[in-house]
Amino acid sequence: MAATMKDIARETGLGLATISKYFNGGTVKENNRLLIEAAVKKLHYVPNEMARSLKTKQSRVIGVVIPELSNAFITSIISAMEDILRKKDYAIVVCDCRSDPRHEKEAVEFLLHRRVDGLINMATDPTGRHLKAALDADIPILLVDRLIDSLRGRTSAVVIDNAHAAGQAVRKLTGLGHRKIGLVLGSPHLYTTNCRLTGYLDALKEAGIVPSEGFIRYGDYTLDGGYQAVQSLMAMEDRPTALFVTNFEMTLGAMLALNQGGVRVPEDLSVIGFDKLELFGAIFPDLTLIRQPQLSIGRESANLMLDLLNNRDSASHRIVTLSTELTEGKSVRAFTEQATV
Amino acid sequence: MAATMKDIARETGLGLATISKYFNGGTVKENNRLLIEAAVKKLHYVPNEMARSLKTKQSRVIGVVIPELSNAFITSIISAMEDILRKKDYAIVVCDCRSDPRHEKEAVEFLLHRRVDGLINMATDPTGRHLKAALDADIPILLVDRLIDSLRGRTSAVVIDNAHAAGQAVRKLTGLGHRKIGLVLGSPHLYTTNCRLTGYLDALKEAGIVPSEGFIRYGDYTLDGGYQAVQSLMAMEDRPTALFVTNFEMTLGAMLALNQGGVRVPEDLSVIGFDKLELFGAIFPDLTLIRQPQLSIGRESANLMLDLLNNRDSASHRIVTLSTELTEGKSVRAFTEQATV
DNA sequence: TTGAAAGCGCTAACAC
DNA sequence: GTGTTAGCGCTTTCAA
């Protein structure tokens, strides 16, 4: 059905090689150029990228495996990546593995069959087993947001400085005199969870505060999890005077729990949230929060991948660490005795 | 580098065809099966989907062109689609055109080069010009959420009954005695905007109410647009007693404007919103709203596309219209004189 | 500048 | 059941 280069060769009376050269930016006699262009129009010729890929051994496709597509943090990163990659004529095929390691592994294999030139992964499986096949295939792998210990040196990565981010928040709070600081973390064992916990503990230590297990909750990075965590935190007899919540959804959940529980922010409780996504600003405009640079994460990832693709030989794996920012709002105030009433 | 079928043929001493048959589910002698499997393991053989595509003239890729990836309504549809498509071994490559018709056209061409087997499009360009090339290429096209008049009969589609949806909302309101009903629409000329407007007008007519231009606002389907629209609506001297907002983001914006403006819902104003997305339920749990079945939209789309792919011959284009649901909340009450104070 | 020809990795007749 | 072979649409030497 569809016209091929052969068709346009016949139509123009030229050889295949000439047509090919024309499409690849080679020099062709003016006259022949016109001929070719006319034939292309006439026959609705569309180059077949698959055939080309077979020959060049480059699919110009990057596989992207993520835990969840319906997550604003993730989609904003992907948008930024796609922008850059598509400009370089790379397509991305996104696989949402629903935070299921089994699906994740299948997704990687699926993409490998399709001969993606590279793989970008926001890993669900912290062991990195799902990437074994990709490692074998020797294509560049880029981890985003979450590092995998066992793969150190074998992949590149773009992450934020999680420990520092948590430290920023907690130091802000201790600086204001708070000593009982609640922490709402994501699922245990997740890379970001651990890092943020470390940052929290370090900052407390700095301030000479002995951490209390009771102030630490795991909220699964979900709205509901954050809601529950904060409810239980507020139900303590000796409850925290300040709170640091470590992702977007949980911060939302936390605020809802506080609103519903009649806890005033910052009068009764100082709160620092996480991730300034669009919706957020609108809903809780005055929240103090730690902002991750999603745009930069996406851009850096795309550029790093492009780099990796162009320097296949060198084992040039890098870890890019982006820093976060503390956005001042009005949800934090200095600790005073009365505040805890 | 990567092993090919030839390699595993050599390794096993079998013929190419046998290997191929093995991979395509043909019957192979038990002994040879074992041989092949061993060789696959040993050589890390991974089938090359591109070569296969070249031969079979099927890429098993569906292109998806959407206006915006960072939109929860859209991503929830895509997730549902991907689930089904991937089970049938189809990949989707998603292109986010940022609501820009030029990008949209480029995206379609980009996908056509890659020889996608089908195209799913939530159209930005209402003229449908961007799909011309795809029509020429004679691949199945499926419109989602937005119909394109000029393409009637040449594409399939999955949409909701927009007019009915708006009617449901407005009838609810008129049934409760409201006669001054504000309407916040998306961008003018968009398919859904028009349909929803029609539904609104029809329902008013039914109730014997003469529509007032002043009660109709265009909010661009954005949070900000909704916010502005509602602010201006509330600033009217003779303001509406009820409000229907026609998408998720704008409903959010509307609620924020109302909260900030000190307008009580439903005491001062009855409100019906749109799209029950996860976050929403948590933030405004008691909102009465029109719910679109995103999951079904995604599933129907995937299944319809699969169908189209399998019945290439028949001109079996269909439009599937899904219905919406009115979810009762507490943001609506009967009109009383005092209410408008 | 142009053309002929080989081959990328696979499938699908067809013959054995 | 299995092997031989001819392409799929393109790129890329190599000669002309």
XYZ file of C-alpha atoms (C1' of nucleotides) in Angstrom:
714
model
C 0.000 0.000 0.000
C 2.308 2.669 1.257
C 4.903 3.939 -1.151
C 8.518 2.935 -0.628
C 11.770 4.376 -1.755
C 11.727 1.924 -4.601
C 8.499 3.420 -5.836
C 9.896 6.845 -5.864
C 13.045 5.524 -7.554
C 10.948 4.076 -10.322
C 8.842 7.213 -10.559
C 11.872 9.441 -10.907
C 14.009 7.069 -12.866
C 16.777 7.510 -10.315
C 18.640 4.915 -8.326
C 17.773 3.897 -4.812
C 20.985 5.253 -3.404
C 20.281 8.702 -4.724
C 16.896 8.806 -3.096
C 18.383 7.638 0.151
C 21.085 10.256 -0.005
C 18.502 12.922 -0.630
C 16.643 11.979 2.533
C 19.791 11.898 4.556
C 20.842 15.370 3.638
C 23.287 14.459 0.913
C 23.829 16.584 -2.161
C 21.653 15.816 -5.120
C 21.451 17.655 -8.411
C 18.925 20.436 -8.234
C 16.965 18.883 -11.017
C 16.782 15.493 -9.339
C 15.857 17.111 -6.075
C 12.779 18.564 -7.701
C 11.977 15.248 -9.292
C 12.178 13.469 -5.978
C 10.116 16.015 -4.181
C 7.411 15.788 -6.789
C 7.327 12.010 -6.538
C 7.152 12.152 -2.759
C 4.125 14.414 -2.987
C 2.481 12.345 -5.627
C 2.941 9.007 -3.934
C 2.392 10.212 -0.361
C 5.727 8.752 0.466
C 6.507 8.483 4.153
C 9.880 7.123 5.215
C 9.694 3.864 7.065
C 11.492 4.416 10.309
C 11.382 0.720 11.135
C 13.287 -0.343 8.081
C 15.796 2.350 8.739
C 16.151 1.226 12.311
C 16.781 -2.307 11.239
C 19.638 -1.148 9.125
C 21.110 1.490 11.382
C 20.565 -0.475 14.538
C 19.084 2.494 16.257
C 15.419 2.617 17.045
C 15.542 6.198 18.245
C 13.183 5.173 20.962
C 13.800 5.597 24.657
C 11.867 3.395 27.030
C 10.563 5.004 30.179
C 9.401 2.831 33.041
C 7.615 4.533 35.896
C 5.602 3.419 38.874
C 2.501 5.403 38.116
C 1.286 7.559 35.301
C -1.424 9.304 37.256
C 1.024 11.137 39.399
C 1.588 14.796 38.785
C 5.177 14.744 39.968
C 6.037 12.036 37.499
C 4.129 13.394 34.536
C 5.687 16.789 34.906
C 9.099 15.183 34.709
C 8.122 13.150 31.693
C 6.757 16.164 29.882
C 10.023 17.966 30.302
C 11.965 14.944 29.097
C 9.796 14.373 26.081
C 10.186 17.948 24.974
C 13.895 17.595 24.674
C 14.028 14.060 23.378
C 11.501 14.646 20.662
C 13.460 17.580 19.376
C 16.284 15.154 18.777
C 13.924 12.808 17.030
C 13.681 10.334 19.821
C 10.333 8.921 20.786
C 9.657 7.768 24.270
C 7.461 4.869 25.112
C 6.197 5.062 28.613
C 5.295 2.005 30.641
C 3.387 2.416 33.834
C 4.089 -0.573 36.059
C 1.650 0.335 38.800
C 4.375 0.091 41.405
C 4.499 -3.628 40.844
C 7.980 -5.116 40.479
C 6.661 -7.925 38.329
C 5.088 -5.552 35.890
C 8.212 -3.515 35.983
C 10.328 -6.415 34.877
C 7.896 -7.241 32.089
C 7.955 -3.639 30.988
C 11.724 -3.676 30.709
C 11.619 -6.844 28.652
C 8.864 -5.511 26.487
C 10.967 -2.466 25.734
C 14.067 -4.509 25.107
C 12.219 -6.540 22.489
C 11.429 -3.276 20.819
C 15.109 -2.492 20.825
C 14.909 0.804 22.657
C 18.158 2.703 22.464
C 18.074 3.566 26.137
C 16.064 3.104 29.276
C 14.923 5.644 31.814
C 13.580 4.176 34.990
C 12.014 5.467 38.145
C 12.549 2.198 39.871
C 9.934 0.281 41.764
C 12.076 -2.723 42.543
C 14.877 -1.519 44.822
C 16.967 -4.580 44.110
C 17.377 -3.630 40.479
C 16.775 -7.173 39.313
C 14.407 -5.941 36.659
C 17.267 -4.171 34.932
C 19.492 -7.181 34.540
C 18.393 -7.865 30.987
C 18.921 -4.243 30.048
C 22.383 -4.345 31.525
C 23.111 -7.455 29.478
C 21.833 -5.743 26.378
C 24.326 -3.060 27.118
C 22.090 -0.078 26.526
C 22.382 3.081 28.573
C 20.270 3.074 31.681
C 19.285 6.175 33.539
C 17.743 6.045 36.954
C 15.544 8.941 37.931
C 14.582 9.992 41.428
C 15.636 6.704 42.957
C 19.072 5.184 43.088
C 19.679 1.476 43.199
C 22.585 0.509 45.374
C 23.472 -2.688 43.635
C 23.794 -0.880 40.313
C 26.206 1.775 41.423
C 28.610 2.565 38.623
C 26.642 0.688 36.039
C 23.952 3.266 35.430
C 23.637 7.004 35.378
C 21.134 8.793 37.542
C 19.381 12.053 38.195
C 18.220 12.511 41.738
C 17.669 15.248 44.223
C 19.664 15.611 47.371
C 17.076 14.004 49.575
C 18.976 14.077 52.813
C 19.780 17.706 52.319
C 16.173 18.473 51.463
C 14.947 16.907 54.662
C 17.711 18.650 56.538
C 16.632 22.007 55.158
C 13.149 21.492 56.446
C 14.078 20.168 59.837
C 16.758 22.771 60.418
C 14.245 25.445 59.661
C 12.023 24.003 62.324
C 14.678 23.465 64.968
C 15.941 26.938 64.239
C 12.585 28.232 65.322
C 12.799 26.379 68.575
C 10.798 23.287 67.760
C 12.037 20.129 69.398
C 9.164 17.781 68.815
C 9.064 17.373 65.081
C 6.800 14.875 63.418
C 7.959 13.217 60.218
C 5.756 11.595 57.626
C 7.712 9.357 55.280
C 6.873 7.230 52.252
C 7.042 3.467 52.188
C 9.904 1.972 54.163
C 12.927 0.706 52.213
C 12.309 3.067 49.343
C 15.400 4.974 48.388
C 13.917 8.409 48.914
C 12.345 7.382 52.194
C 15.657 6.323 53.634
C 17.480 9.403 52.475
C 14.886 11.730 53.864
C 14.882 9.906 57.152
C 18.635 10.219 57.339
C 18.419 13.930 56.683
C 15.848 14.293 59.421
C 17.891 12.366 61.955
C 21.070 14.242 61.130
C 19.401 17.601 61.490
C 17.947 16.615 64.838
C 21.326 15.456 66.031
C 22.844 18.744 64.969
C 20.308 20.489 67.115
C 21.039 18.180 69.995
C 17.634 16.591 69.888
C 17.148 12.918 70.600
C 14.779 11.556 67.988
C 11.645 9.851 69.164
C 10.363 6.873 67.190
C 6.874 7.924 68.030
C 7.127 11.000 65.875
C 7.961 9.094 62.725
C 5.224 7.703 60.513
C 5.170 5.890 57.184
C 2.449 7.201 54.937
C 3.058 5.194 51.777
C 3.411 8.383 49.713
C -0.356 8.431 49.281
C -2.895 11.046 50.215
C -4.611 8.605 52.440
C -1.400 7.527 54.059
C -0.557 11.104 54.872
C -4.000 11.655 56.261
C -3.812 8.648 58.563
C -0.289 9.413 59.649
C -1.149 12.918 60.693
C -4.321 11.866 62.423
C -2.435 9.394 64.537
C 0.289 11.931 65.198
C -2.281 14.446 66.397
C -3.885 11.872 68.614
C -0.748 11.485 70.718
C -0.921 12.830 74.206
C 2.434 14.473 73.796
C 2.156 15.506 70.207
C 4.662 17.260 67.944
C 4.687 21.017 67.617
C 5.946 20.850 64.077
C 5.593 18.532 61.138
C 7.520 17.685 58.012
C 5.725 15.748 55.316
C 7.833 14.276 52.554
C 5.787 14.261 49.390
C 2.973 15.962 47.601
C 0.103 13.572 48.088
C 0.836 13.064 51.763
C 1.089 16.781 52.335
C -2.349 17.145 50.874
C -3.601 14.384 53.115
C -1.916 15.956 56.085
C -3.532 19.306 55.506
C -6.919 17.709 55.184
C -6.459 15.848 58.434
C -5.380 19.027 60.162
C -8.254 21.037 58.770
C -10.714 18.400 59.771
C -9.166 17.972 63.180
C -9.391 21.674 63.839
C -5.662 21.970 64.203
C -4.648 25.483 63.206
C -1.581 25.995 61.053
C 0.731 27.520 62.134
C -0.872 28.523 65.442
C -1.153 24.997 66.777
C 1.297 23.288 64.520
C 4.051 24.351 62.153
C 4.013 22.452 58.877
C 6.487 22.037 56.074
C 5.263 20.173 53.023
C 6.830 18.833 49.854
C 6.633 19.388 46.104
C 5.172 22.521 44.758
C 2.894 21.297 42.059
C 0.487 23.528 40.306
C -2.648 22.470 42.089
C -1.000 22.822 45.387
C -0.189 26.460 45.131
C -3.811 27.114 44.477
C -5.187 25.018 47.274
C -2.773 25.836 50.053
C -1.065 28.959 48.823
C 0.718 29.742 52.033
C 2.390 26.483 52.772
C 6.075 26.444 53.511
C 7.554 23.652 51.482
C 10.479 21.885 49.974
C 10.362 22.246 46.246
C 11.817 19.677 43.892
C 12.835 20.986 40.489
C 10.748 18.651 38.346
C 11.489 20.580 35.210
C 15.204 20.330 35.765
C 14.940 16.701 36.660
C 13.234 16.039 33.352
C 15.630 18.155 31.364
C 18.762 16.826 32.979
C 17.539 13.307 32.462
C 16.877 13.857 28.799
C 20.212 15.530 28.243
C 22.122 12.952 30.169
C 20.465 10.218 28.163
C 21.291 11.972 24.929
C 24.851 12.184 26.124
C 24.989 8.534 27.012
C 23.594 7.678 23.602
C 26.332 9.618 21.866
C 29.189 8.260 23.901
C 28.386 4.615 23.905
C 31.994 3.617 24.213
C 33.120 5.460 27.306
C 31.805 4.108 30.561
C 30.761 7.609 31.349
C 28.158 6.984 33.970
C 27.319 9.925 36.101
C 25.033 10.734 38.974
C 23.537 14.171 38.783
C 22.248 15.464 42.079
C 19.896 18.404 41.943
C 19.170 20.508 44.933
C 15.856 21.445 46.405
C 14.630 24.751 47.597
C 12.789 25.803 50.685
C 9.867 27.986 49.719
C 8.830 30.225 52.552
C 5.150 30.336 53.287
C 3.131 31.046 56.352
C 2.692 27.598 57.780
C 5.636 27.791 60.118
C 6.204 29.873 63.221
C 8.499 29.957 66.188
C 7.813 27.563 68.989
C 6.249 29.044 72.108
C 5.002 27.264 75.182
C 1.394 28.257 74.575
C 1.457 26.900 71.118
C 1.125 23.353 72.276
C -2.003 23.852 74.310
C 26.547 -7.499 19.340
C 23.141 -8.844 20.177
C 22.405 -12.403 19.182
C 20.075 -13.043 16.267
C 18.020 -15.981 15.201
C 20.818 -16.958 12.912
C 23.130 -17.290 15.871
C 20.776 -19.530 17.674
C 20.274 -21.542 14.479
C 23.987 -22.087 14.237
C 24.248 -22.879 17.936
C 21.511 -25.487 17.776
C 22.279 -26.774 14.318
C 18.648 -26.176 13.363
C 17.216 -24.193 10.486
C 16.043 -20.636 10.726
C 12.444 -21.537 10.064
C 12.351 -23.898 12.985
C 13.584 -21.251 15.336
C 11.061 -18.817 13.979
C 8.267 -21.304 14.342
C 9.279 -21.965 17.903
C 8.967 -18.294 18.734
C 5.644 -18.012 17.016
C 4.066 -20.818 18.933
C 4.492 -23.519 16.319
C 5.150 -27.126 17.204
C 8.739 -28.125 17.563
C 10.164 -31.416 18.657
C 10.593 -31.554 22.397
C 14.259 -32.155 21.995
C 14.756 -29.185 19.716
C 12.694 -27.019 21.996
C 15.153 -27.699 24.760
C 18.032 -27.044 22.440
C 16.594 -23.719 21.414
C 15.834 -22.671 24.925
C 19.350 -23.457 26.004
C 20.805 -21.445 23.157
C 18.529 -18.506 23.938
C 19.761 -18.496 27.496
C 23.340 -18.869 26.540
C 23.370 -16.177 23.896
C 21.023 -13.775 25.686
C 18.880 -13.841 22.631
C 16.152 -11.221 22.496
C 13.812 -11.174 19.516
C 14.112 -8.090 17.395
C 10.664 -6.626 17.174
C 11.757 -4.136 14.550
C 12.848 -6.747 12.076
C 9.656 -8.618 12.681
C 7.649 -5.470 12.149
C 9.365 -4.831 8.885
C 8.324 -8.224 7.679
C 4.847 -8.396 9.093
C 4.064 -4.771 8.365
C 2.752 -4.323 11.828
C 4.615 -2.278 14.345
C 2.299 -3.220 17.182
C 2.553 0.345 18.316
C -0.372 2.679 18.818
C 0.305 6.378 18.720
C -1.499 8.510 21.255
C -1.641 12.251 20.780
C -2.983 14.300 23.640
C -3.095 17.952 24.535
C -1.409 17.678 27.883
C 0.275 14.959 29.854
C 0.086 16.705 33.187
C -3.641 16.382 33.375
C -5.134 13.853 35.675
C -8.217 13.266 33.572
C -6.084 12.403 30.585
C -3.531 10.278 32.368
C -6.199 8.210 34.023
C -7.633 7.441 30.602
C -4.234 6.584 29.218
C -3.448 4.272 32.093
C -6.598 2.328 31.447
C -5.852 2.119 27.756
C -2.297 1.033 28.225
C -3.326 -1.767 30.534
C -5.404 -3.373 27.858
C -3.211 -2.630 24.901
C -0.086 -3.929 26.525
C -1.779 -7.182 27.314
C -2.240 -7.609 23.591
C 1.386 -6.779 23.047
C 0.806 -3.313 21.752
C 2.971 -0.477 22.934
C 1.697 3.036 23.027
C 3.802 6.024 22.323
C 2.328 9.108 23.817
C 2.919 12.553 22.377
C 1.959 15.562 24.392
C 1.337 18.447 22.019
C 0.818 21.100 24.666
C -2.510 22.050 23.162
C -0.699 23.423 20.169
C -2.113 22.447 16.772
C 1.292 22.779 15.145
C 2.864 20.382 17.581
C -0.089 18.145 17.151
C 0.438 17.887 13.435
C 4.124 17.197 13.926
C 3.303 14.523 16.446
C 1.025 12.766 13.994
C 3.708 12.836 11.333
C 6.323 11.663 13.752
C 4.162 8.700 14.626
C 3.378 7.960 11.025
C 7.085 7.749 10.242
C 7.298 5.199 12.948
C 4.552 3.287 11.242
C 2.165 3.097 14.157
C -0.632 0.644 13.515
C -3.254 3.037 14.805
C -3.738 6.479 16.193
C -5.640 7.601 19.246
C -6.164 11.306 19.467
C -7.660 13.699 21.913
C -7.752 16.419 19.357
C -6.455 19.907 19.841
C -7.102 21.107 16.317
C -10.873 21.057 15.811
C -10.503 21.180 12.047
C -8.862 17.787 11.960
C -6.251 18.941 9.462
C -3.549 17.284 11.500
C -5.061 13.901 10.767
C -5.025 14.189 7.011
C -1.774 12.290 6.644
C -3.026 9.546 8.913
C -6.191 9.277 6.868
C -4.066 8.973 3.734
C -1.988 6.305 5.365
C -5.217 4.473 5.948
C -4.602 3.482 9.541
C -7.403 3.327 12.074
C -7.985 6.568 13.873
C -9.798 6.821 17.142
C -10.916 10.120 18.542
C -11.282 10.311 22.280
C -13.294 12.842 24.213
C -13.592 15.205 21.289
C -15.300 14.615 17.992
C -14.218 16.322 14.802
C -17.113 17.258 12.562
C -15.235 17.167 9.319
C -14.117 13.607 9.976
C -17.496 12.101 10.656
C -17.621 8.588 9.286
C -13.905 8.388 8.700
C -12.843 7.757 12.267
C -14.149 5.984 15.300
C -14.632 7.757 18.567
C -15.239 7.345 22.250
C -16.915 10.296 23.876
C -19.260 11.032 26.686
C -22.710 12.409 26.187
C -21.732 15.961 26.931
C -25.046 17.597 26.278
C -26.775 15.080 28.454
C -24.191 15.553 31.171
C -24.748 19.280 31.247
C -28.479 18.684 31.105
C -28.297 16.405 34.126
C -26.627 19.101 36.131
C -28.814 21.943 35.049
C -32.021 19.987 35.417
C -31.005 19.120 38.933
C -30.633 22.784 39.631
C -33.824 23.973 37.946
C -35.652 21.161 39.685
C -34.664 22.738 42.945
C -36.084 26.057 41.904
C -32.968 27.787 40.681
C -33.490 30.098 37.730
C -30.269 32.006 37.683
C -27.661 29.405 36.872
C -24.089 30.323 36.164
C -22.134 28.224 33.688
C -18.386 27.984 33.462
C -17.249 26.490 30.168
C -13.910 25.594 28.628
C -12.401 27.351 25.645
C -14.883 28.415 23.004
C -15.109 26.306 19.835
C -13.889 23.187 21.594
C -16.120 20.233 20.946
C -16.917 19.556 24.558
C -17.516 23.213 25.274
C -20.137 23.467 22.600
C -21.898 20.287 23.610
C -22.038 21.259 27.218
C -23.353 24.667 26.339
C -26.056 23.099 24.229
C -27.050 20.843 27.087
C -27.244 23.820 29.407
C -29.375 25.838 27.039
C -31.714 22.976 26.333
C -32.244 22.273 29.973
C -33.004 25.913 30.642
C -35.484 25.993 27.815
C -37.176 22.920 29.191
C -37.599 24.745 32.435
C -38.941 27.787 30.670
C -35.954 29.898 31.586
C -34.536 32.472 29.209
C -30.769 32.118 29.290
C -28.761 35.173 30.134
C -25.448 35.683 28.408
C -24.122 37.272 31.529
C -24.231 33.992 33.386
C -21.981 32.193 30.941
C -18.224 32.326 31.283
C -15.351 30.714 29.435
C -12.687 29.495 31.795
C -10.255 27.821 29.432
C -10.524 24.525 31.313
C -7.810 25.726 33.675
C -7.835 26.197 37.396
C -7.087 29.826 36.979
C -9.744 30.277 34.363
C -12.311 28.755 36.667
C -11.161 30.963 39.471
C -11.475 34.126 37.422
C -14.776 33.127 35.940
C -16.350 32.525 39.294
C -14.927 35.679 40.759
C -16.447 37.730 38.005
C -19.712 35.844 38.307
C -19.848 36.554 42.025
C -19.107 40.206 41.420
C -22.315 40.678 39.460
C -24.957 42.764 41.127
C -27.601 40.227 40.165
C -25.593 37.100 40.602
C -26.545 33.474 40.000
C -27.945 31.344 42.799
C -26.451 28.221 41.334
C -23.397 27.271 39.355
C -22.329 24.510 37.021
C -18.645 24.164 36.285
C -17.674 21.921 33.420
C -14.334 20.379 34.223
C -12.088 19.342 37.035
C -9.518 22.097 37.111
C -12.098 24.833 36.814
C -14.174 23.322 39.568
C -11.164 23.450 41.795
C -10.599 27.059 40.823
C -14.239 27.836 41.398
C -14.212 26.388 44.888
C -11.130 28.353 45.765
C -12.695 31.571 44.541
C -15.818 30.850 46.536
C -13.907 29.990 49.681
C -11.838 33.085 49.383
C -14.808 35.257 48.573
C -16.615 34.005 51.624
C -19.419 32.574 49.545
C -20.912 29.657 51.425
C -21.786 26.486 49.564
C -24.599 25.605 49.422
C -26.071 28.278 51.679
C -25.268 31.156 49.383
C -24.718 29.270 46.185
C -25.475 25.804 44.906
C -22.588 24.258 43.004
C -22.254 21.295 40.697
C -18.755 20.425 39.603
C -17.219 18.032 37.119
C -14.965 14.986 37.095
C -14.460 13.028 40.201
C -10.761 12.511 40.333
C -9.013 11.076 43.279
C -7.674 14.268 44.742
C -10.993 15.913 44.465
C -12.848 13.563 46.677
C -10.364 14.261 49.362
C -10.355 17.996 49.057
C -14.025 18.693 48.568
C -15.660 15.499 49.658
C -19.189 16.816 49.611
C -19.364 18.280 46.188
C -22.217 17.327 43.935
C -20.727 16.566 40.576
C -20.955 15.081 37.160
C -18.690 12.124 36.932
C -17.083 11.000 33.721
C -16.134 7.350 33.529
C -12.440 7.769 32.760
C -11.743 4.111 33.268
C -14.413 3.105 30.805
C -13.306 5.721 28.354
C -9.817 4.261 28.424
C -10.996 0.692 28.214
C -13.528 1.267 25.478
C -10.944 3.157 23.500
C -8.426 0.379 23.771
C -10.947 -2.269 22.861
C -12.338 -0.312 19.984
C -8.856 0.240 18.638
C -8.083 -3.445 18.957
C -11.242 -4.138 17.049
C -10.380 -1.691 14.331
C -6.965 -3.263 14.030
C -8.461 -6.684 13.512
C -11.071 -5.669 10.987
C -9.034 -3.513 8.735
C -11.185 -4.285 5.722
C -14.636 -3.320 6.901
C -15.303 0.370 7.194
C -16.540 -0.357 10.652
C -16.214 3.044 12.211
C -18.232 3.517 15.322
C -18.881 6.254 17.808
C -19.209 5.001 21.330
C -20.975 7.390 23.643
C -20.581 6.794 27.330
C -22.863 8.309 29.853
C -22.031 10.351 32.877
C -23.356 10.111 36.353
C -24.549 12.703 38.780
C -22.942 12.112 42.141
C -24.988 13.576 44.915
C -23.109 15.624 47.443
C -24.023 18.439 49.714
C -23.177 21.415 47.583
C -26.665 21.878 46.219
C -29.854 22.965 47.897
C -33.280 24.245 46.961
C -33.586 27.855 45.994
C -35.126 30.151 48.563
C -35.494 33.911 48.458
C -33.140 34.454 51.368
C -30.445 32.447 49.762
C -29.475 35.249 47.457
C -28.889 37.825 50.155
C 26.877 12.917 -8.364
C 24.836 8.456 -9.203
C 23.690 3.299 -9.355
C 24.164 -1.810 -8.301
C 24.207 -4.838 -4.884
C 24.642 -6.755 -0.305
C 22.563 -7.238 3.932
C 20.139 -5.604 8.660
C 16.865 -9.784 11.523
C 12.976 -11.619 10.729
C 8.705 -14.325 8.453
C 6.386 -17.305 5.305
C 5.832 -19.952 1.371
C 7.374 -24.059 -0.345
C 9.593 -28.315 -0.686
C 11.393 -32.122 1.820
C 8.780 -31.267 11.710
C 12.328 -29.073 9.424
C 15.279 -26.522 6.058
C 15.790 -23.294 1.918
C 14.907 -19.190 0.179
C 13.037 -14.832 -1.065
C 11.986 -10.708 0.366
C 10.136 -6.531 3.975
C 12.321 -0.974 3.147
C 16.090 0.901 4.091
C 21.501 2.250 4.248
C 25.956 1.813 2.595
C 30.067 0.329 0.567
C 32.066 0.338 -3.922
C 32.494 1.444 -8.803
C 31.322 4.014 -12.456
